[in-house]
Every structure is written in C-alpha cells, then in structure tokens.
Coordinates of C-alpha atoms in Angstrom, one line a residue:
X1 CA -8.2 20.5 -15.3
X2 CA -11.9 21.3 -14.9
X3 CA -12.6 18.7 -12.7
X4 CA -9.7 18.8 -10.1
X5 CA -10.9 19.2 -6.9
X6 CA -7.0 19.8 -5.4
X7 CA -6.8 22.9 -3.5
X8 CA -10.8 23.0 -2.5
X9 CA -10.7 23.9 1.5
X10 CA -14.0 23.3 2.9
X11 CA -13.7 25.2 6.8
X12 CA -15.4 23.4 9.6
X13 CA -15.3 22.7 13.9
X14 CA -14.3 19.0 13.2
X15 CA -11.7 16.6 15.0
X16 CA -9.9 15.9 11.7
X17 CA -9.8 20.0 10.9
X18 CA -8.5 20.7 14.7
X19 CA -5.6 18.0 14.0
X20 CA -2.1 19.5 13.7
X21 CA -1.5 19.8 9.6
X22 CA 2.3 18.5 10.1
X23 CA 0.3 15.3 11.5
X24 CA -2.5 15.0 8.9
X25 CA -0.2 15.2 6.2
X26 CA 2.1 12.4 7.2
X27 CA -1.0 10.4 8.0
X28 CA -2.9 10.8 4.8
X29 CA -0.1 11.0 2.4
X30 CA 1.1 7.5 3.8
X31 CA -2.4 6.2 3.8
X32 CA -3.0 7.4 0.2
X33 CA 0.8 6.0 -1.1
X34 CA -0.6 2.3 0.9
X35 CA -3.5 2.6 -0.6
X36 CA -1.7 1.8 -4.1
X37 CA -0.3 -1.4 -3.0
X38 CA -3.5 -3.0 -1.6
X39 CA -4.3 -7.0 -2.9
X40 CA -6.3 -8.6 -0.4
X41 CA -9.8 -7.9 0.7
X42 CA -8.8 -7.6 4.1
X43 CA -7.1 -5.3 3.6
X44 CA -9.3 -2.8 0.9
X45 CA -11.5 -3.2 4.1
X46 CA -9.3 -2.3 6.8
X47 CA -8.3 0.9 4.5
X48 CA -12.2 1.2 2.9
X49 CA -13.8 1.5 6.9
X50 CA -10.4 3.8 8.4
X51 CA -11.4 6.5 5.6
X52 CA -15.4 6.3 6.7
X53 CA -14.9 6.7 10.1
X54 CA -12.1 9.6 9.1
X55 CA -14.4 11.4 6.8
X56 CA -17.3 11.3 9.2
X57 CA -15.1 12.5 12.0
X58 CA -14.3 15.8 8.8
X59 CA -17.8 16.9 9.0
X60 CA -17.6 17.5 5.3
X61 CA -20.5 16.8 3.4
X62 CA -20.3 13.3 1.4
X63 CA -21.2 15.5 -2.0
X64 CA -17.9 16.7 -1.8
X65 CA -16.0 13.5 -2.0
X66 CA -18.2 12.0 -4.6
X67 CA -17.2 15.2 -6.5
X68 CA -13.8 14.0 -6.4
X69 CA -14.7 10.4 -7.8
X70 CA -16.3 12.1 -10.8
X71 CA -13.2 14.3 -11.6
X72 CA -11.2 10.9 -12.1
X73 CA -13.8 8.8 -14.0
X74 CA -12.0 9.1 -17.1
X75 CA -9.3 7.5 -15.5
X76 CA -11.2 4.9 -13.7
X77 CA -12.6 3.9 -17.1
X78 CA -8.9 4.0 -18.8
X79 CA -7.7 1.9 -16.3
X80 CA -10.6 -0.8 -16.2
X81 CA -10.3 -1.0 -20.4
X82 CA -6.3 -1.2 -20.5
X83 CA -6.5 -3.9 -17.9
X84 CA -9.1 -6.0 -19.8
X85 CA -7.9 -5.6 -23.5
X86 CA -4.3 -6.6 -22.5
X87 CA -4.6 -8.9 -19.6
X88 CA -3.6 -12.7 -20.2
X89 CA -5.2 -15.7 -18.2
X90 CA -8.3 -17.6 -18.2
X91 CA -10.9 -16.1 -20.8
X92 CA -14.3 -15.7 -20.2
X93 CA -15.5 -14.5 -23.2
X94 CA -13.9 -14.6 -26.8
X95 CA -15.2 -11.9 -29.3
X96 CA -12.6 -12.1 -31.9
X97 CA -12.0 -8.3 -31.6
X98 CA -12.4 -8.4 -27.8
X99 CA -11.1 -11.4 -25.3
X100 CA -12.0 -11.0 -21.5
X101 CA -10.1 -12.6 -19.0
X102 CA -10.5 -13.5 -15.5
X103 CA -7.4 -11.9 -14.5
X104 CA -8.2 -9.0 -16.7
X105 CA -11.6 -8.0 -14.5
X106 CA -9.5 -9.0 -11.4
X107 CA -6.7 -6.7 -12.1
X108 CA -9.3 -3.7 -13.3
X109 CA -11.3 -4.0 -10.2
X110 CA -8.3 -4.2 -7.8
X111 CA -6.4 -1.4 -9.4
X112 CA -9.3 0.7 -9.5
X113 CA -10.5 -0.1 -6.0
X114 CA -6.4 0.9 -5.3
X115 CA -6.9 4.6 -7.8
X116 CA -10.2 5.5 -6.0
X117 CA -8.9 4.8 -2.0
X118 CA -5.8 6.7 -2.6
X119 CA -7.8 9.7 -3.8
X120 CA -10.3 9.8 -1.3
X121 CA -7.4 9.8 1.0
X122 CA -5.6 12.7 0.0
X123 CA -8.8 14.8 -0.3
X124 CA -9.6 14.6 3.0
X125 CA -6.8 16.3 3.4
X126 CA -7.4 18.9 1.1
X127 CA -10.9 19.5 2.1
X128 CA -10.1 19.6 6.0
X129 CA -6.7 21.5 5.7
X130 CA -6.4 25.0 4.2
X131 CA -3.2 25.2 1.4
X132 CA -1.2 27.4 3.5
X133 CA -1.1 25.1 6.4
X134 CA -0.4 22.2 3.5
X135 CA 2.6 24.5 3.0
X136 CA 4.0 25.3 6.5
X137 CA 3.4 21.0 7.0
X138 CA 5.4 20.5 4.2
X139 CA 8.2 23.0 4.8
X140 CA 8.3 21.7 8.9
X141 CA 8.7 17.7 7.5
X142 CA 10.9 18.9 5.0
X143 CA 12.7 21.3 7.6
X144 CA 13.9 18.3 10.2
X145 CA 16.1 16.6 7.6
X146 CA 19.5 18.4 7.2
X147 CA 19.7 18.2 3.5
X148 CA 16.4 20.1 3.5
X149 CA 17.1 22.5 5.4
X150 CA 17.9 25.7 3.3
X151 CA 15.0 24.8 0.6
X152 CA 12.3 23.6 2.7
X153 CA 10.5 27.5 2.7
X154 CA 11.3 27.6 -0.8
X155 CA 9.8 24.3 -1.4
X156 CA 6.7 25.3 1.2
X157 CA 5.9 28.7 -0.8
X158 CA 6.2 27.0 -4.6
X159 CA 3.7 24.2 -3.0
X160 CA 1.0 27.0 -1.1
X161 CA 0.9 28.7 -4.5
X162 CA 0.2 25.4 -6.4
X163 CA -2.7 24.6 -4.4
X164 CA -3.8 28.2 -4.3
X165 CA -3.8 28.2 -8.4
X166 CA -5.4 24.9 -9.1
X167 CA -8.7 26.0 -8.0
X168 CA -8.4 29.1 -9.4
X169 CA -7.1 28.4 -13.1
X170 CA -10.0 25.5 -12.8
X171 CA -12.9 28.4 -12.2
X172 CA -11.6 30.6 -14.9
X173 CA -11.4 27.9 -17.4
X174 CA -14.9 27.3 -16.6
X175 CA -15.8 31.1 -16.8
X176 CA -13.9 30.9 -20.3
X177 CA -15.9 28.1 -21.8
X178 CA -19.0 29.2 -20.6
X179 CA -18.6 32.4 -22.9
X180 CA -17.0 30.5 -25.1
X181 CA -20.4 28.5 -25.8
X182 CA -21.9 31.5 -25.3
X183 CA -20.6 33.3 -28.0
X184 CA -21.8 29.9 -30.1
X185 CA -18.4 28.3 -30.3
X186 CA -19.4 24.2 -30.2
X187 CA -16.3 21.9 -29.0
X188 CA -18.3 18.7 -29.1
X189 CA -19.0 18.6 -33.0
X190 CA -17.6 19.4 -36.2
X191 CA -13.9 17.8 -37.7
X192 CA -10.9 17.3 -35.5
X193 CA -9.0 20.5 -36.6
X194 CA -12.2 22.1 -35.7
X195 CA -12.5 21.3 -32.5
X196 CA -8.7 21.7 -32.1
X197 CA -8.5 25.3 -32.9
X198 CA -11.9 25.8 -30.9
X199 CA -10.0 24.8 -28.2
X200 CA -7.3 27.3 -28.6
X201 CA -10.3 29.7 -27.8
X202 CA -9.9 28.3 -24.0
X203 CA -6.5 27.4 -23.9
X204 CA -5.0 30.1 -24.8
X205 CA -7.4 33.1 -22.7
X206 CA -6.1 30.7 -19.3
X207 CA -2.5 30.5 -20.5
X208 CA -2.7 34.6 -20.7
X209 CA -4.7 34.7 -17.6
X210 CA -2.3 32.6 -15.4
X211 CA 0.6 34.2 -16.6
X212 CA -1.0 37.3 -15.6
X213 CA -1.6 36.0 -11.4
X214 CA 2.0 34.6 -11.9
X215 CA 2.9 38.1 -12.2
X216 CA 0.6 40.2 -10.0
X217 CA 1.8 37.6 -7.5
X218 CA 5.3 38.3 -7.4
X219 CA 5.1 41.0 -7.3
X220 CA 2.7 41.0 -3.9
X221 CA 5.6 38.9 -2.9
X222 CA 8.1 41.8 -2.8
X223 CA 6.2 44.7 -2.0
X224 CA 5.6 42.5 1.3
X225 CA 9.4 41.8 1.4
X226 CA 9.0 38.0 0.9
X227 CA 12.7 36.8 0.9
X228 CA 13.8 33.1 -0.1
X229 CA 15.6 31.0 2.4
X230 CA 14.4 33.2 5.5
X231 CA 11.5 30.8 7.7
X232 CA 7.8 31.7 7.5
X233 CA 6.0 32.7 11.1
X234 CA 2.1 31.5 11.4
X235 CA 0.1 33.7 12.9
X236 CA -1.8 30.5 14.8
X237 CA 0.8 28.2 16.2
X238 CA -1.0 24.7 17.1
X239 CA 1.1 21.8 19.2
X240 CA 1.0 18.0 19.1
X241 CA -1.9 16.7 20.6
X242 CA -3.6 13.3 22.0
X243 CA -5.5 13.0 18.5
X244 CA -2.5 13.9 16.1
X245 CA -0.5 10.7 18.2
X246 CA -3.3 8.4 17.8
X247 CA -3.9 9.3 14.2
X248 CA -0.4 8.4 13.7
X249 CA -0.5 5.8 15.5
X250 CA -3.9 4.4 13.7
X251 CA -2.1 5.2 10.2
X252 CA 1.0 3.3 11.0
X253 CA -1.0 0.2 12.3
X254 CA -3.0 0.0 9.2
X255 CA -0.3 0.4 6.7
X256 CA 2.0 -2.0 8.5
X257 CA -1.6 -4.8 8.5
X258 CA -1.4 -3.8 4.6
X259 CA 2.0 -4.8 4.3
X260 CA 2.0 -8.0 6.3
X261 CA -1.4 -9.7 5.7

C-alpha cells in the first residue's frame, strides 16, 4: 500500500492534461489492457515508443513514473522467479535445486516487459488527470450504455472516492510507521509473531483512521445533499477536440498492429 502511486495528480499546461478525460480514459485503459497481450518485439516497440512520445507530450517529470516502477518491483521479481522455477523447455543450466530454461527467461522477460508497459500506461493517466475527472469519464462511458444508466453516478462517486483514499491511506500509513520506529518498534528483526503483532501497531491505527474519513465523508456527502442516482454537473465542461480524435485514433491503430502482427 505504501508504494501505490494510484490516485497521485500531478497538475500541469500539457497537451495530454488539456485532452478530454472521457478520451484519455478510453485511450489509456485500452492501451494498458493491450499491453498484457503483447509477444512480438514489434510490437513491445510500437507500444514502448507510443508511451515516450505520450509521456513527453505530459510534461511530467520522468521521476515520477520511475516511482511507479519501484512500487511494483516486488511483483516484477515474483513474476521473473515463478516463470523460471516452473517453466519447461530447453535448459540452460541444471543446479539440482534450480533448472533454468530458455523458455523460462523468455516468458519472465516478456511478461514482465507486458506488467511494466501496462502500468506506465495507466499512470499517465493518473498523473495527467485529476480523480474527479477519472470519475465524471467513467460515469459519461458508463452513462451511454442503457443498462448503465441508473448506476453510472453511483458507480462515478464510489470510484472518485477510491482514488481520493489511496493516496491518502498510503501517507498516513507512512506517518504511522514513522512513529512507529520512532517510538523504537523494529518490524525488520526479531521472530515471526514478533514482527506480526508489530505490525498490528500499523495496521490497526489505518484501519481506525480510514474508517474514521469513511465517516466524516458521508457525512460531507449529506450536509451538501449528495443524492444517488441524480447526475453530477462539472463546474468546467470541456468538448471533443482535434487531439482527443487523434489520440483515439493513434490508440486504436496501435492495438489493432498488436493484434494482427
């Protein structure tokens, strides 16, 4: 939870920030779900040079996205050892205890490669699109199907306040440990049930903490007269533009090369 960069705006005068959100999130969800069926290196490159060219055109610095790499590292690393312990093919090298084969490392790097695009995808647009307008995207797509009409602000308001928490559940658990080790609690040594009820000493403080915004946020939520069912107003109302049709166009293009090549 720590290292979860979901939810992290970062405002800026960019092309990709100016786009409409209903048009970024179609583009970048669909470029992050292709990203996961990738096999050919024609194809990690068509995707690998569409998201430099769309994070230069963000204007957010490239710190940020490397911070999103490190947040999933562990799950880099879990991937790559799952896929050469238990991978079958041609071995490379026979330890006994450890075989490494061929297909193994293929299947670890492509898999990772796959893992790694379709999160730098979906940060850009977290980092160039503000939660609310994540919302009202989500509510309009949802909105122009007839079975989806009646829950779509429902669904819009339940997702605005998951992006709004993430970050800031992350932050207080970070607050908590740091007092935590202040205090001289350790949860890198000692015995497992040790460490376990040492970690109640977080856990718990952000369970009570949460439930706590859960509340106070409710009831913001009626005092303002918030009422489920009735459609959300924005206060700035953007409209389809050159960019967001050749963004589209751009995204369908490459996922469609993905598919055939």
């Amino acid at each position: 939870m720590v290292g979860i960069p979901l939810g992290r705006f970062v405002p800026a005068d960019s092309i990709i920030h100016n786009l409409l959100p209903e048009a970024k999130t179609i583009s970048f969800v669909s470029l992050a779900v292709g990203s996961l069926f990738l096999n050919g290196i024609v194809d990690f490159a068509i995707f690998l040079s569409l998201w430099i060219i769309l994070s230069g055109l963000s204007a957010v610095p490239f710190r940020e996205y490397m911070k999103t790499l490190r947040g999933i590292r562990f799950l880099i690393l879990l991937i790559v050892v799952f896929q050469i312990l238990f991978s079958h093919g041609k071995v490379l090298l026979d330890l006994k205890a450890l075989r490494i084969t061929e297909e193994g490392l293929i299947n670890a790097v492509v898999l990772s490669a796959r893992m790694i695009l379709a999160v730098l995808f979906s940060i850009v647009l977290s980092l160039t699109t503000s939660p609310l307008e994540i919302s009202f995207s989500v509510e309009e797509i949802i909105g122009k199907f007839p079975a989806g009409k009646k829950r779509s602000s429902e669904l819009g308001m339940a997702l605005s306040l998951t992006l709004t928490f993430i970050p800031l559940i992350s932050l207080q658990t970070n607050r908590i440990i740091m007092a935590q080790k202040a205090r001289g609690v350790e949860f890198d040594k000692g015995s497992f049930p040790s460490r376990v009820k040492n970690s109640l000493s977080v856990v718990i403080p952000v369970i009570t903490t949460s439930l706590k915004k859960a509340q106070d946020t409710a009831a913001a939520l009626q005092i303002r007269g918030y009422k489920p069912g009735h459609k959300l107003t924005s206060l700035r109302e953007k409209r389809w533009s050159s960019s967001d049709s050749i963004l589209l166009v751009v995204t369908i293009f490459s996922v469609l090369s993905a598919i055939i090549l």
